[in-house]
Amino acid sequence: FSSTTSGGTWSSSDTTIATINAASGLITGVAAGTATMTYTVVGTGGCANVTATRTVTVTAAPIAGTLSGNQNICVGLTSTFSSTAVGGTWSSSDITVATINPTSGLVTGVASGTATMTYTVVGTGGCANVTATRTVTVNPYLTPTINCGTSSTTSVQFNWSAVLGATGYDVAYQINASAVVNVGAIGNLLTYSVSSLTPGDNVTITLTPTGAAGSCLVANTTTCAANNCTQPTAT
């Protein structure tokens, strides 16, 4: 603070809110609230002291808080980010990877990649805006590619490559139009055979990779056929 009159001194009505340097007028905010700053010029030659006052409002600095929310999601799925602070808005660094609702913090995966979510709390009373950030990685769905292996007239074999993130596989199969056989978990095997077939039987397998919660793993289906008998030739 300053005055057009020199030679005076400054004082604060409440130093728990704001202090002021008596000579320079430098104010330091201590806590949120309002205090009155008084400038006093001492009278001489029998003249009384004169004062002038000016109020100052100290505003608490905003905080962006601590952010939370699942940082790994699959394409098309959602996660909700939140902050321990209130009153802020959310934004995404790359909406081609993930969008976020400015108010609710609902993140939606759009495409594979990584985006930064920023929570901004607007400062008031001369305080600057504050931000906090949290990244989200959007993962693609992964599915096994199944191939037909060695077949005979009574069996078929299915092979596949390991799926990234899978800790095991569940198998179900169907022979022609018969009932589905649910085999269940087969561990980390990368092959499965179905036997006791008749020549020409079609076997459809459904292979489901399994993994940790949140893994972007989906099933795939393939059909392989048992060999037909070779017709004998009379000689």
Coordinates of C-alpha atoms in Angstrom, one line a residue:
F1 CA 0.0 0.0 0.0
S2 CA 1.1 3.6 -0.5
S3 CA -0.1 7.1 0.3
T4 CA 0.3 10.4 -1.5
T5 CA 1.3 11.8 1.8
S6 CA 4.8 11.0 3.1
G7 CA 6.1 10.6 6.6
G8 CA 3.3 8.4 7.9
T9 CA 3.3 4.8 9.3
W10 CA 1.2 1.8 8.5
S11 CA -0.6 -0.6 10.9
S12 CA -3.0 -3.5 10.6
S13 CA -6.3 -4.0 12.5
D14 CA -5.8 -7.7 12.5
T15 CA -2.3 -9.2 12.2
T16 CA -3.8 -12.7 12.3
I17 CA -5.2 -12.0 8.8
A18 CA -2.6 -9.7 7.3
T19 CA 0.5 -7.8 8.5
I20 CA 1.9 -4.6 7.0
N21 CA 5.4 -3.1 7.1
A22 CA 5.1 0.2 9.0
A23 CA 7.4 2.1 6.7
S24 CA 7.1 0.4 3.3
G25 CA 3.4 -0.6 3.3
L26 CA 4.3 -4.2 2.2
I27 CA 1.3 -6.4 3.1
T28 CA 1.6 -10.1 3.8
G29 CA -1.5 -12.3 3.8
V30 CA -1.6 -14.6 6.9
A31 CA -5.1 -16.2 6.8
A32 CA -8.3 -15.8 4.9
G33 CA -10.4 -12.8 6.0
T34 CA -10.5 -9.0 5.9
A35 CA -8.3 -6.5 7.8
T36 CA -8.1 -2.7 7.8
M37 CA -4.8 -1.0 7.1
T38 CA -4.4 2.4 8.7
Y39 CA -1.9 5.1 7.6
T40 CA -1.2 7.6 10.3
V41 CA 0.6 10.9 9.9
V42 CA 1.6 12.5 13.2
G43 CA 0.5 16.1 13.6
T44 CA 3.1 18.8 14.6
G45 CA 2.8 22.3 16.0
G46 CA -0.3 21.4 17.9
C47 CA -2.1 19.7 15.0
A48 CA -3.8 16.4 15.6
N49 CA -2.7 13.2 14.0
V50 CA -4.6 12.3 10.8
T51 CA -5.4 8.8 9.5
A52 CA -6.6 7.1 6.3
T53 CA -7.8 3.6 6.0
R54 CA -8.0 1.0 3.3
T55 CA -9.2 -2.6 3.7
V56 CA -7.5 -5.7 2.3
T57 CA -9.2 -9.1 1.8
V58 CA -7.0 -12.2 2.0
T59 CA -8.2 -15.1 0.0
A60 CA -7.2 -18.7 0.8
A61 CA -5.1 -20.1 -2.1
P62 CA -7.0 -22.8 -4.1
I63 CA -5.8 -26.4 -4.0
A64 CA -6.2 -29.0 -6.7
G65 CA -6.2 -31.9 -4.2
T66 CA -5.2 -35.5 -4.7
L67 CA -6.5 -37.2 -7.8
S68 CA -7.7 -40.8 -8.0
G69 CA -9.3 -43.2 -10.5
N70 CA -8.4 -46.2 -12.6
Q71 CA -5.5 -45.3 -14.9
N72 CA -5.9 -48.3 -17.2
I73 CA -9.0 -48.9 -19.2
C74 CA -10.0 -50.6 -22.4
V75 CA -11.2 -48.9 -25.6
G76 CA -14.8 -48.0 -25.2
L77 CA -14.9 -48.5 -21.5
T78 CA -15.0 -45.9 -18.7
S79 CA -13.4 -44.9 -15.4
T80 CA -14.3 -42.0 -13.1
F81 CA -11.5 -39.7 -11.9
S82 CA -12.0 -37.6 -8.7
S83 CA -10.2 -35.1 -6.6
T84 CA -10.1 -34.4 -2.9
A85 CA -10.7 -30.7 -3.8
V86 CA -14.0 -29.4 -5.0
G87 CA -15.1 -26.8 -7.5
G88 CA -12.6 -27.7 -10.3
T89 CA -13.1 -28.8 -13.9
W90 CA -11.5 -31.7 -15.8
S91 CA -9.9 -31.6 -19.3
S92 CA -8.1 -34.2 -21.5
S93 CA -4.8 -33.6 -23.2
D94 CA -5.9 -35.8 -26.2
I95 CA -9.6 -36.4 -26.8
T96 CA -8.7 -38.8 -29.7
V97 CA -7.4 -41.2 -27.0
A98 CA -9.7 -40.5 -24.0
T99 CA -12.4 -37.9 -23.2
I100 CA -13.4 -36.7 -19.8
N101 CA -16.6 -35.1 -18.5
P102 CA -15.5 -31.6 -17.2
T103 CA -17.8 -31.9 -14.1
S104 CA -18.1 -35.6 -13.2
G105 CA -14.6 -36.8 -14.2
L106 CA -16.0 -39.7 -16.3
V107 CA -13.2 -40.9 -18.6
T108 CA -14.1 -42.8 -21.8
G109 CA -11.5 -44.7 -23.7
V110 CA -11.6 -43.7 -27.4
A111 CA -8.4 -45.3 -28.9
S112 CA -5.2 -46.9 -27.8
G113 CA -2.7 -44.5 -26.2
T114 CA -2.0 -42.4 -23.2
A115 CA -3.7 -39.0 -22.3
T116 CA -3.2 -36.7 -19.4
M117 CA -6.3 -35.6 -17.4
T118 CA -6.0 -32.2 -15.8
Y119 CA -8.1 -30.9 -12.8
T120 CA -8.1 -27.1 -12.7
V121 CA -9.3 -25.1 -9.7
V122 CA -9.8 -21.4 -10.6
G123 CA -8.1 -19.0 -8.1
T124 CA -10.0 -15.9 -6.8
G125 CA -9.1 -12.8 -5.0
G126 CA -5.8 -12.5 -7.0
C127 CA -4.8 -16.1 -6.4
A128 CA -3.6 -18.0 -9.5
N129 CA -5.3 -21.1 -10.8
V130 CA -3.9 -24.4 -9.6
T131 CA -3.9 -27.8 -11.5
A132 CA -3.2 -31.4 -10.8
T133 CA -2.7 -34.1 -13.4
R134 CA -3.3 -37.9 -13.7
T135 CA -2.6 -40.0 -16.8
V136 CA -4.8 -42.7 -18.2
T137 CA -3.7 -45.5 -20.6
V138 CA -6.3 -46.8 -23.0
N139 CA -5.5 -50.4 -24.0
P140 CA -6.7 -52.3 -27.1
Y141 CA -8.8 -55.4 -26.9
L142 CA -6.7 -58.5 -27.4
T143 CA -8.0 -61.8 -28.8
P144 CA -6.2 -65.1 -29.7
T145 CA -5.7 -66.0 -33.3
I146 CA -6.6 -69.7 -33.5
N147 CA -5.2 -72.1 -36.2
C148 CA -6.1 -75.6 -37.2
G149 CA -3.3 -78.0 -36.3
T150 CA -2.8 -81.6 -37.1
S151 CA -6.1 -83.5 -37.8
S152 CA -7.0 -87.1 -38.4
T153 CA -10.2 -88.9 -39.2
T154 CA -11.0 -89.0 -35.4
S155 CA -9.4 -85.9 -33.9
V156 CA -8.7 -82.2 -34.6
Q157 CA -6.1 -80.0 -33.0
F158 CA -6.3 -76.2 -32.3
N159 CA -3.2 -74.0 -31.8
W160 CA -2.8 -70.3 -30.9
S161 CA -0.1 -67.8 -29.9
A162 CA 0.1 -66.5 -26.4
V163 CA -2.1 -63.4 -25.8
L164 CA -0.3 -60.5 -24.1
G165 CA -1.6 -60.2 -20.5
A166 CA -3.3 -63.6 -20.4
T167 CA -2.6 -65.8 -17.5
G168 CA -4.6 -68.7 -18.8
Y169 CA -7.4 -69.8 -21.2
D170 CA -10.9 -71.2 -20.9
V171 CA -12.1 -73.6 -23.6
A172 CA -15.5 -74.6 -24.8
Y173 CA -16.3 -76.6 -28.0
Q174 CA -19.1 -77.9 -30.1
I175 CA -19.1 -80.9 -32.5
N176 CA -21.4 -80.2 -35.5
A177 CA -24.7 -79.1 -34.0
S178 CA -24.4 -81.0 -30.7
A179 CA -24.5 -79.5 -27.3
V180 CA -21.6 -77.2 -26.3
V181 CA -19.0 -78.9 -24.1
N182 CA -17.6 -76.4 -21.5
V183 CA -14.1 -77.6 -20.7
G184 CA -13.2 -74.6 -18.6
A185 CA -9.7 -73.5 -17.6
I186 CA -6.7 -75.2 -19.3
G187 CA -3.9 -73.1 -17.8
N188 CA -1.3 -71.6 -20.1
L189 CA -1.5 -74.3 -22.8
L190 CA -1.3 -73.0 -26.3
T191 CA -2.9 -76.1 -27.9
Y192 CA -6.1 -78.2 -27.4
S193 CA -7.2 -81.4 -29.1
V194 CA -10.7 -82.9 -29.5
S195 CA -10.8 -86.6 -30.2
S196 CA -13.4 -89.5 -30.6
L197 CA -14.7 -87.9 -33.8
T198 CA -16.0 -89.4 -36.9
P199 CA -14.6 -88.5 -40.3
G200 CA -15.7 -85.1 -41.5
D201 CA -17.0 -83.8 -38.1
N202 CA -16.7 -80.0 -37.7
V203 CA -15.5 -78.9 -34.3
T204 CA -16.0 -75.2 -33.3
I205 CA -13.8 -74.0 -30.4
T206 CA -14.4 -70.9 -28.3
L207 CA -11.2 -69.8 -26.6
T208 CA -11.3 -67.1 -23.9
P209 CA -8.1 -65.7 -22.5
T210 CA -8.2 -64.9 -18.8
G211 CA -6.1 -62.4 -16.8
A212 CA -6.1 -59.7 -14.2
A213 CA -9.1 -57.6 -13.5
G214 CA -9.4 -54.9 -16.1
S215 CA -7.4 -56.8 -18.7
C216 CA -8.7 -56.1 -22.2
L217 CA -9.1 -59.7 -23.3
V218 CA -11.9 -61.1 -25.5
A219 CA -12.8 -64.6 -26.8
N220 CA -12.4 -65.9 -30.3
T221 CA -14.0 -68.8 -32.2
T222 CA -12.7 -71.1 -35.0
T223 CA -13.9 -74.2 -36.7
C224 CA -11.7 -77.1 -37.8
A225 CA -12.7 -80.4 -39.4
A226 CA -11.7 -84.0 -38.9
N227 CA -10.3 -85.6 -42.0
N228 CA -12.6 -87.5 -44.3
C229 CA -11.8 -91.2 -45.1
T230 CA -9.8 -91.8 -48.3
Q231 CA -11.9 -93.8 -50.7
P232 CA -10.2 -97.1 -51.5
T233 CA -9.3 -98.0 -55.1
A234 CA -10.1 -101.5 -56.4
T235 CA -7.3 -103.2 -58.4

